[in-house]
C-alpha cells in the first residue's frame, strides 16, 4: 500500500507479513502475533549458490519482548530461495524446551498485486469447507470450480490441496502457489467499505490486490519439547 507505515510498531501493509504465534485477534499481544512486527536476524546474507539461485536465511528466537506476550522458548528460521521465476519459502519452528509443549498458528499473509481483482480466478478450492469471517464465522462449502472476488471476502478454506493458481496477476500472468504442511488457505480482500476503515490502506487500492495465504490456522500446531515443525511455500510465475 502507498499508505503503509514503517514505524516498527505494526506490520507493513504489503509483501508477506509473517503471522506467528497467533492468527487473528490476540488478548496477549498484537493481532496476528509478534513475528510480523519484530526485527529478524539475518543468519545468512543473500548469496548466489552454484545453481545460480540466491539464498538468504533469517531467524527469530524468544526474547524479553516475546516472552512478555507468549512465555515460551522458541526458534524460528525462514529460508528464502530466489530462482528466475520462483520464490521458495522454507520455515522451521523449533521448541528447544525440555519440558514445555506449546501450540501456535502460522500463516504467510501474502499480498499479490493484480491489475483488477474482479478478473482474477483462484483454483483449488472447489469442495473445500471454509470459515466465512464476513458472515460471523459461519461454515460453508465452496461450490465454485474457481473462486472469484466481487465483494468483501475474508475466508479460511480448510484442508485445501497443495496447489492453487491465480489468474490475471501482474502483466496478465498466472501465479502458481505450492504449499506443504499448510492445510489452510485464507482468501482476503477488504473491498470498498472495509478499505476505508483501514488507516494504512488507500481507499482506492482494493481492486489492485488479493491475499491468498498459506497457513496452519483453523487448528493449532502442537509442538512437543525438543521437536520441530516445518512448512514451505513456492510462488511461481
Tab-separated table of N, CA and C in Angstrom, residues 49-190:
chain	number	residue	atom	x	y	z
A	49	UNK	N	24.092	-19.304	-5.095
A	49	UNK	CA	24.502	-20.703	-4.981
A	49	UNK	C	25.071	-21.175	-6.319
A	50	UNK	N	25.784	-22.311	-6.332
A	50	UNK	CA	26.343	-22.829	-7.599
A	50	UNK	C	25.273	-23.015	-8.687
A	51	UNK	N	24.028	-23.273	-8.258
A	51	UNK	CA	22.935	-23.469	-9.222
A	51	UNK	C	22.509	-22.166	-9.888
A	52	UNK	N	22.978	-21.022	-9.339
A	52	UNK	CA	22.523	-19.731	-9.845
A	52	UNK	C	21.417	-19.135	-8.992
A	53	UNK	N	20.816	-19.949	-8.115
A	53	UNK	CA	19.785	-19.436	-7.213
A	53	UNK	C	20.423	-18.522	-6.164
A	54	UNK	N	19.608	-17.646	-5.589
A	54	UNK	CA	20.071	-16.788	-4.500
A	54	UNK	C	19.362	-17.221	-3.223
A	55	UNK	N	20.139	-17.401	-2.148
A	55	UNK	CA	19.589	-17.877	-0.878
A	55	UNK	C	19.879	-16.880	0.230
A	56	UNK	N	18.893	-16.706	1.126
A	56	UNK	CA	19.100	-15.914	2.345
A	56	UNK	C	18.339	-16.607	3.471
A	57	UNK	N	18.867	-16.495	4.690
A	57	UNK	CA	18.223	-17.138	5.841
A	57	UNK	C	18.048	-16.111	6.966
A	58	UNK	N	16.849	-16.062	7.508
A	58	UNK	CA	16.511	-15.158	8.614
A	58	UNK	C	16.048	-15.993	9.802
A	59	UNK	N	16.104	-15.396	11.001
A	59	UNK	CA	15.625	-16.133	12.176
A	59	UNK	C	15.145	-15.176	13.254
A	60	UNK	N	14.293	-15.697	14.124
A	60	UNK	CA	13.965	-15.003	15.372
A	60	UNK	C	13.938	-16.062	16.474
A	61	UNK	N	14.166	-15.603	17.695
A	61	UNK	CA	14.015	-16.503	18.835
A	61	UNK	C	13.418	-15.714	19.987
A	62	UNK	N	13.075	-16.428	21.069
A	62	UNK	CA	12.402	-15.761	22.175
A	62	UNK	C	13.305	-14.698	22.790
A	63	UNK	N	12.662	-13.639	23.251
A	63	UNK	CA	13.356	-12.513	23.884
A	63	UNK	C	12.456	-12.015	25.013
A	64	UNK	N	12.940	-11.026	25.743
A	64	UNK	CA	12.116	-10.441	26.795
A	64	UNK	C	10.792	-9.935	26.212
A	65	UNK	N	10.877	-9.344	25.021
A	65	UNK	CA	9.692	-8.789	24.356
A	65	UNK	C	8.685	-9.897	24.013
A	66	UNK	N	9.155	-10.993	23.393
A	66	UNK	CA	8.202	-12.056	23.019
A	66	UNK	C	7.673	-12.771	24.257
A	67	UNK	N	8.535	-12.947	25.283
A	67	UNK	CA	8.093	-13.663	26.488
A	67	UNK	C	7.078	-12.851	27.283
A	68	UNK	N	7.044	-11.523	27.086
A	68	UNK	CA	6.039	-10.696	27.769
A	68	UNK	C	4.634	-11.009	27.253
A	69	UNK	N	4.542	-11.582	26.041
A	69	UNK	CA	3.245	-11.937	25.454
A	69	UNK	C	3.011	-13.438	25.444
A	70	UNK	N	4.102	-14.181	25.262
A	70	UNK	CA	3.999	-15.620	24.974
A	70	UNK	C	5.230	-16.261	25.612
A	71	UNK	N	5.035	-16.818	26.793
A	71	UNK	CA	6.185	-17.164	27.638
A	71	UNK	C	6.744	-18.560	27.335
A	72	UNK	N	7.282	-18.702	26.121
A	72	UNK	CA	7.888	-19.972	25.711
A	72	UNK	C	9.214	-19.716	25.012
A	73	UNK	N	10.175	-20.620	25.199
A	73	UNK	CA	11.379	-20.552	24.366
A	73	UNK	C	11.055	-21.109	22.978
A	74	UNK	N	11.546	-20.469	21.940
A	74	UNK	CA	11.325	-20.980	20.582
A	74	UNK	C	12.436	-20.452	19.680
A	75	UNK	N	12.542	-21.066	18.530
A	75	UNK	CA	13.424	-20.546	17.483
A	75	UNK	C	12.727	-20.770	16.148
A	76	UNK	N	12.763	-19.754	15.307
A	76	UNK	CA	12.055	-19.812	14.026
A	76	UNK	C	13.040	-19.434	12.925
A	77	UNK	N	13.161	-20.259	11.915
A	77	UNK	CA	14.040	-19.927	10.788
A	77	UNK	C	13.207	-19.791	9.515
A	78	UNK	N	13.648	-18.899	8.659
A	78	UNK	CA	12.913	-18.528	7.448
A	78	UNK	C	13.941	-18.465	6.319
A	79	UNK	N	13.905	-19.475	5.450
A	79	UNK	CA	14.904	-19.575	4.389
A	79	UNK	C	14.234	-19.236	3.061
A	80	UNK	N	14.803	-18.268	2.372
A	80	UNK	CA	14.273	-17.833	1.079
A	80	UNK	C	15.233	-18.238	-0.029
A	81	UNK	N	14.683	-18.788	-1.107
A	81	UNK	CA	15.495	-19.096	-2.288
A	81	UNK	C	14.815	-18.449	-3.490
A	82	UNK	N	15.575	-17.611	-4.180
A	82	UNK	CA	15.044	-16.900	-5.340
A	82	UNK	C	15.610	-17.521	-6.609
A	83	UNK	N	14.708	-18.006	-7.472
A	83	UNK	CA	15.086	-18.512	-8.789
A	83	UNK	C	14.550	-17.546	-9.831
A	84	UNK	N	14.812	-17.842	-11.089
A	84	UNK	CA	14.420	-16.895	-12.129
A	84	UNK	C	12.914	-16.617	-12.099
A	85	UNK	N	12.099	-17.670	-11.949
A	85	UNK	CA	10.648	-17.469	-11.971
A	85	UNK	C	9.970	-18.047	-10.738
A	86	UNK	N	10.750	-18.286	-9.675
A	86	UNK	CA	10.205	-18.919	-8.469
A	86	UNK	C	10.793	-18.277	-7.223
A	87	UNK	N	9.975	-18.273	-6.166
A	87	UNK	CA	10.446	-17.863	-4.852
A	87	UNK	C	10.032	-18.953	-3.866
A	88	UNK	N	11.047	-19.524	-3.174
A	88	UNK	CA	10.802	-20.613	-2.222
A	88	UNK	C	10.915	-20.075	-0.794
A	89	UNK	N	9.988	-20.503	0.057
A	89	UNK	CA	9.989	-20.124	1.471
A	89	UNK	C	10.004	-21.412	2.280
A	90	UNK	N	11.044	-21.619	3.055
A	90	UNK	CA	11.127	-22.806	3.921
A	90	UNK	C	11.164	-22.334	5.373
A	91	UNK	N	10.223	-22.832	6.155
A	91	UNK	CA	10.069	-22.342	7.527
A	91	UNK	C	10.274	-23.491	8.503
A	92	UNK	N	11.027	-23.226	9.553
A	92	UNK	CA	11.198	-24.197	10.634
A	92	UNK	C	10.860	-23.549	11.966
A	93	UNK	N	10.011	-24.204	12.757
A	93	UNK	CA	9.711	-23.743	14.116
A	93	UNK	C	10.240	-24.806	15.068
A	94	UNK	N	11.079	-24.391	15.994
A	94	UNK	CA	11.738	-25.339	16.912
A	94	UNK	C	11.329	-25.048	18.348
A	95	UNK	N	11.120	-26.108	19.116
A	95	UNK	CA	10.839	-25.984	20.537
A	95	UNK	C	12.033	-26.530	21.318
A	96	UNK	N	12.918	-25.638	21.814
A	96	UNK	CA	14.142	-26.108	22.487
A	96	UNK	C	13.925	-26.508	23.940
A	97	UNK	N	12.692	-26.323	24.449
A	97	UNK	CA	12.437	-26.618	25.859
A	97	UNK	C	12.570	-28.112	26.142
A	98	UNK	N	12.905	-28.430	27.404
A	98	UNK	CA	12.961	-29.838	27.801
A	98	UNK	C	11.638	-30.314	28.395
A	99	UNK	N	10.796	-29.349	28.830
A	99	UNK	CA	9.534	-29.793	29.446
A	99	UNK	C	8.270	-29.111	28.931
A	100	UNK	N	8.397	-27.947	28.284
A	100	UNK	CA	7.194	-27.217	27.878
A	100	UNK	C	6.749	-27.567	26.454
A	101	UNK	N	5.464	-27.866	26.310
A	101	UNK	CA	4.853	-28.011	24.984
A	101	UNK	C	4.174	-26.685	24.660
A	102	UNK	N	4.238	-26.235	23.414
A	102	UNK	CA	3.466	-25.035	23.057
A	102	UNK	C	2.674	-25.280	21.776
A	103	UNK	N	1.650	-24.442	21.580
A	103	UNK	CA	0.854	-24.516	20.358
A	103	UNK	C	0.863	-23.147	19.682
A	104	UNK	N	0.698	-23.145	18.375
A	104	UNK	CA	0.795	-21.882	17.636
A	104	UNK	C	0.043	-21.981	16.317
A	105	UNK	N	-0.237	-20.814	15.753
A	105	UNK	CA	-0.693	-20.671	14.372
A	105	UNK	C	0.463	-20.123	13.548
A	106	UNK	N	0.434	-20.427	12.252
A	106	UNK	CA	1.475	-19.947	11.336
A	106	UNK	C	0.802	-19.637	9.999
A	107	UNK	N	1.126	-18.489	9.417
A	107	UNK	CA	0.495	-18.114	8.150
A	107	UNK	C	1.400	-17.140	7.406
A	108	UNK	N	1.508	-17.316	6.106
A	108	UNK	CA	2.191	-16.347	5.240
A	108	UNK	C	1.107	-15.480	4.609
A	109	UNK	N	1.039	-14.227	5.058
A	109	UNK	CA	-0.059	-13.321	4.690
A	109	UNK	C	0.270	-12.630	3.354
A	110	UNK	N	0.353	-13.438	2.288
A	110	UNK	CA	0.893	-12.958	1.011
A	110	UNK	C	-0.073	-12.017	0.277
A	111	UNK	N	0.433	-10.823	-0.044
A	111	UNK	CA	-0.303	-9.866	-0.883
A	111	UNK	C	0.150	-10.028	-2.330
A	112	UNK	N	-0.794	-10.230	-3.229
A	112	UNK	CA	-0.470	-10.255	-4.659
A	112	UNK	C	-1.001	-8.984	-5.307
A	113	UNK	N	-0.146	-8.359	-6.114
A	113	UNK	CA	-0.561	-7.174	-6.855
A	113	UNK	C	-1.252	-7.635	-8.136
A	114	UNK	N	-2.427	-7.095	-8.401
A	114	UNK	CA	-3.193	-7.503	-9.584
A	114	UNK	C	-3.739	-6.261	-10.290
A	115	UNK	N	-3.938	-6.334	-11.621
A	115	UNK	CA	-4.493	-5.179	-12.328
A	115	UNK	C	-5.947	-4.903	-11.925
A	116	UNK	N	-6.735	-5.982	-11.709
A	116	UNK	CA	-8.140	-5.824	-11.329
A	116	UNK	C	-8.596	-7.131	-10.677
A	117	UNK	N	-8.823	-7.092	-9.372
A	117	UNK	CA	-9.131	-8.318	-8.628
A	117	UNK	C	-10.403	-8.996	-9.149
A	118	UNK	N	-11.298	-8.211	-9.754
A	118	UNK	CA	-12.554	-8.794	-10.266
A	118	UNK	C	-12.310	-9.748	-11.429
A	119	UNK	N	-11.124	-9.648	-12.052
A	119	UNK	CA	-10.797	-10.521	-13.187
A	119	UNK	C	-9.936	-11.713	-12.781
A	120	UNK	N	-9.602	-11.812	-11.498
A	120	UNK	CA	-8.780	-12.937	-11.026
A	120	UNK	C	-9.651	-14.162	-10.770
A	121	UNK	N	-9.061	-15.313	-10.975
A	121	UNK	CA	-9.696	-16.575	-10.596
A	121	UNK	C	-8.690	-17.365	-9.771
A	122	UNK	N	-9.190	-18.031	-8.724
A	122	UNK	CA	-8.320	-18.820	-7.844
A	122	UNK	C	-8.799	-20.268	-7.909
A	123	UNK	N	-7.894	-21.166	-8.285
A	123	UNK	CA	-8.253	-22.581	-8.409
A	123	UNK	C	-7.927	-23.338	-7.114
A	124	UNK	N	-8.431	-24.584	-7.044
A	124	UNK	CA	-8.029	-25.486	-5.957
A	124	UNK	C	-8.858	-25.369	-4.700
A	125	UNK	N	-10.010	-24.689	-4.767
A	125	UNK	CA	-10.819	-24.525	-3.557
A	125	UNK	C	-12.186	-25.211	-3.657
A	126	UNK	N	-12.492	-25.754	-4.826
A	126	UNK	CA	-13.790	-26.409	-5.035
A	126	UNK	C	-13.981	-27.560	-4.044
A	127	UNK	N	-15.133	-27.572	-3.391
A	127	UNK	CA	-15.459	-28.653	-2.454
A	127	UNK	C	-14.914	-28.462	-1.051
A	128	UNK	N	-14.038	-27.475	-0.842
A	128	UNK	CA	-13.460	-27.255	0.493
A	128	UNK	C	-14.468	-26.536	1.394
A	129	UNK	N	-14.469	-26.890	2.677
A	129	UNK	CA	-15.246	-26.102	3.637
A	129	UNK	C	-14.460	-24.846	3.972
A	130	UNK	N	-15.192	-23.779	4.318
A	130	UNK	CA	-14.493	-22.545	4.716
A	130	UNK	C	-15.238	-21.842	5.833
A	131	UNK	N	-14.458	-21.186	6.686
A	131	UNK	CA	-14.997	-20.331	7.748
A	131	UNK	C	-15.103	-18.934	7.138
A	132	UNK	N	-16.304	-18.390	7.104
A	132	UNK	CA	-16.529	-17.088	6.475
A	132	UNK	C	-16.552	-16.002	7.549
A	133	UNK	N	-15.438	-15.276	7.668
A	133	UNK	CA	-15.341	-14.247	8.703
A	133	UNK	C	-16.179	-13.018	8.367
A	134	UNK	N	-16.630	-12.909	7.105
A	134	UNK	CA	-17.524	-11.804	6.757
A	134	UNK	C	-18.972	-12.137	7.118
A	135	UNK	N	-19.225	-13.375	7.527
A	135	UNK	CA	-20.573	-13.800	7.936
A	135	UNK	C	-20.509	-14.464	9.312
A	136	UNK	N	-19.830	-13.763	10.232
A	136	UNK	CA	-19.767	-14.145	11.654
A	136	UNK	C	-19.224	-15.546	11.890
A	137	UNK	N	-18.292	-15.970	11.013
A	137	UNK	CA	-17.616	-17.247	11.230
A	137	UNK	C	-18.440	-18.472	10.876
A	138	UNK	N	-19.525	-18.266	10.117
A	138	UNK	CA	-20.329	-19.425	9.681
A	138	UNK	C	-19.503	-20.289	8.736
A	139	UNK	N	-19.819	-21.574	8.676
A	139	UNK	CA	-19.053	-22.521	7.853
A	139	UNK	C	-19.883	-22.919	6.627
A	140	UNK	N	-19.250	-22.827	5.471
A	140	UNK	CA	-19.896	-23.163	4.202
A	140	UNK	C	-19.002	-24.121	3.423
A	141	UNK	N	-19.523	-24.618	2.316
A	141	UNK	CA	-18.718	-25.421	1.393
A	141	UNK	C	-18.655	-24.693	0.058
A	142	UNK	N	-17.448	-24.637	-0.514
A	142	UNK	CA	-17.248	-23.926	-1.781
A	142	UNK	C	-17.753	-24.767	-2.946
A	143	UNK	N	-18.734	-24.238	-3.677
A	143	UNK	CA	-19.297	-24.964	-4.805
A	143	UNK	C	-18.721	-24.565	-6.151
A	144	UNK	N	-17.952	-23.457	-6.174
A	144	UNK	CA	-17.436	-22.972	-7.457
A	144	UNK	C	-16.143	-23.693	-7.851
A	145	UNK	N	-15.994	-23.940	-9.147
A	145	UNK	CA	-14.746	-24.539	-9.640
A	145	UNK	C	-13.581	-23.576	-9.469
A	146	UNK	N	-13.840	-22.297	-9.737
A	146	UNK	CA	-12.818	-21.263	-9.492
A	146	UNK	C	-13.462	-20.176	-8.642
A	147	UNK	N	-12.687	-19.637	-7.715
A	147	UNK	CA	-13.193	-18.599	-6.819
A	147	UNK	C	-12.884	-17.237	-7.431
A	148	UNK	N	-13.894	-16.391	-7.485
A	148	UNK	CA	-13.722	-15.008	-7.945
A	148	UNK	C	-14.130	-14.087	-6.807
A	149	UNK	N	-13.722	-12.828	-6.902
A	149	UNK	CA	-13.957	-11.880	-5.808
A	149	UNK	C	-14.702	-10.660	-6.344
A	150	UNK	N	-15.862	-10.378	-5.721
A	150	UNK	CA	-16.638	-9.211	-6.142
A	150	UNK	C	-17.268	-8.507	-4.938
A	151	UNK	N	-16.751	-8.809	-3.747
A	151	UNK	CA	-17.253	-8.195	-2.513
A	151	UNK	C	-16.202	-8.427	-1.420
A	152	UNK	N	-16.469	-7.835	-0.232
A	152	UNK	CA	-15.590	-8.099	0.915
A	152	UNK	C	-15.487	-9.609	1.125
A	153	UNK	N	-14.254	-10.114	1.129
A	153	UNK	CA	-14.000	-11.545	1.232
A	153	UNK	C	-12.970	-11.785	2.333
A	154	UNK	N	-13.315	-12.654	3.281
A	154	UNK	CA	-12.397	-12.995	4.371
A	154	UNK	C	-12.724	-14.430	4.792
A	155	UNK	N	-12.050	-15.381	4.147
A	155	UNK	CA	-12.402	-16.786	4.300
A	155	UNK	C	-11.190	-17.635	4.655
A	156	UNK	N	-11.395	-18.578	5.567
A	156	UNK	CA	-10.373	-19.572	5.872
A	156	UNK	C	-10.837	-20.897	5.259
A	157	UNK	N	-10.250	-21.268	4.124
A	157	UNK	CA	-10.560	-22.551	3.496
A	157	UNK	C	-9.735	-23.638	4.186
A	158	UNK	N	-10.375	-24.770	4.481
A	158	UNK	CA	-9.734	-25.825	5.271
A	158	UNK	C	-9.402	-27.048	4.419
A	159	UNK	N	-8.310	-27.714	4.813
A	159	UNK	CA	-7.868	-28.932	4.115
A	159	UNK	C	-7.795	-28.723	2.608
A	160	UNK	N	-7.116	-27.653	2.239
A	160	UNK	CA	-7.003	-27.303	0.821
A	160	UNK	C	-5.881	-28.100	0.160
A	161	UNK	N	-5.957	-28.284	-1.161
A	161	UNK	CA	-4.889	-29.022	-1.848
A	161	UNK	C	-3.574	-28.245	-1.830
A	162	UNK	N	-2.527	-28.888	-2.291
A	162	UNK	CA	-1.184	-28.286	-2.202
A	162	UNK	C	-0.936	-27.224	-3.263
A	163	UNK	N	-1.865	-27.057	-4.203
A	163	UNK	CA	-1.594	-26.100	-5.270
A	163	UNK	C	-2.811	-25.233	-5.577
A	164	UNK	N	-2.557	-23.940	-5.763
A	164	UNK	CA	-3.561	-23.006	-6.277
A	164	UNK	C	-2.939	-22.242	-7.436
A	165	UNK	N	-3.782	-21.850	-8.385
A	165	UNK	CA	-3.331	-20.954	-9.450
A	165	UNK	C	-4.215	-19.714	-9.408
A	166	UNK	N	-3.570	-18.545	-9.430
A	166	UNK	CA	-4.300	-17.273	-9.503
A	166	UNK	C	-4.083	-16.719	-10.908
A	167	UNK	N	-5.165	-16.462	-11.621
A	167	UNK	CA	-5.036	-15.890	-12.964
A	167	UNK	C	-5.040	-14.362	-12.881
A	168	UNK	N	-4.507	-13.733	-13.942
A	168	UNK	CA	-4.536	-12.270	-14.076
A	168	UNK	C	-3.867	-11.540	-12.918
A	169	UNK	N	-2.659	-11.996	-12.558
A	169	UNK	CA	-1.829	-11.175	-11.671
A	169	UNK	C	-1.086	-10.184	-12.558
A	170	UNK	N	0.013	-9.619	-12.087
A	170	UNK	CA	0.718	-8.572	-12.826
A	170	UNK	C	1.008	-9.009	-14.267
A	171	UNK	N	0.780	-8.110	-15.213
A	171	UNK	CA	1.001	-8.358	-16.651
A	171	UNK	C	0.103	-9.472	-17.190
A	172	UNK	N	-1.016	-9.745	-16.518
A	172	UNK	CA	-1.954	-10.745	-17.001
A	172	UNK	C	-1.483	-12.179	-16.856
A	173	UNK	N	-0.396	-12.376	-16.096
A	173	UNK	CA	0.157	-13.724	-15.976
A	173	UNK	C	-0.554	-14.537	-14.902
A	174	UNK	N	-0.154	-15.812	-14.800
A	174	UNK	CA	-0.681	-16.697	-13.761
A	174	UNK	C	0.374	-16.864	-12.671
A	175	UNK	N	-0.092	-17.000	-11.455
A	175	UNK	CA	0.793	-17.280	-10.321
A	175	UNK	C	0.399	-18.631	-9.746
A	176	UNK	N	1.384	-19.522	-9.640
A	176	UNK	CA	1.132	-20.818	-9.016
A	176	UNK	C	1.647	-20.774	-7.577
A	177	UNK	N	0.800	-21.214	-6.650
A	177	UNK	CA	1.194	-21.349	-5.243
A	177	UNK	C	1.251	-22.842	-4.935
A	178	UNK	N	2.408	-23.293	-4.474
A	178	UNK	CA	2.518	-24.676	-3.999
A	178	UNK	C	2.864	-24.608	-2.520
A	179	UNK	N	2.191	-25.424	-1.710
A	179	UNK	CA	2.404	-25.329	-0.267
A	179	UNK	C	2.485	-26.724	0.352
A	180	UNK	N	3.268	-26.821	1.406
A	180	UNK	CA	3.499	-28.101	2.090
A	180	UNK	C	3.363	-27.876	3.594
A	181	UNK	N	2.551	-28.728	4.235
A	181	UNK	CA	2.300	-28.631	5.680
A	181	UNK	C	1.536	-27.371	6.057
A	182	UNK	N	0.863	-26.787	5.101
A	182	UNK	CA	-0.051	-25.668	5.339
A	182	UNK	C	-1.449	-26.137	4.910
A	183	UNK	N	-2.267	-26.640	5.842
A	183	UNK	CA	-3.557	-27.214	5.444
A	183	UNK	C	-4.641	-26.190	5.120
A	184	UNK	N	-4.414	-24.921	5.467
A	184	UNK	CA	-5.435	-23.896	5.253
A	184	UNK	C	-4.997	-22.888	4.184
A	185	UNK	N	-5.987	-22.286	3.535
A	185	UNK	CA	-5.732	-21.191	2.596
A	185	UNK	C	-6.702	-20.059	2.924
A	186	UNK	N	-6.165	-18.905	3.276
A	186	UNK	CA	-7.002	-17.738	3.575
A	186	UNK	C	-7.083	-16.870	2.317
A	187	UNK	N	-8.297	-16.434	1.975
A	187	UNK	CA	-8.503	-15.534	0.841
A	187	UNK	C	-9.124	-14.247	1.395
A	188	UNK	N	-8.489	-13.105	1.105
A	188	UNK	CA	-8.941	-11.844	1.712
A	188	UNK	C	-8.858	-10.690	0.722
A	189	UNK	N	-9.905	-9.904	0.694
A	189	UNK	CA	-9.902	-8.589	0.051
A	189	UNK	C	-10.899	-7.724	0.807
A	190	UNK	N	-10.479	-6.519	1.260
A	190	UNK	CA	-11.354	-5.725	2.137
A	190	UNK	C	-12.529	-5.055	1.418
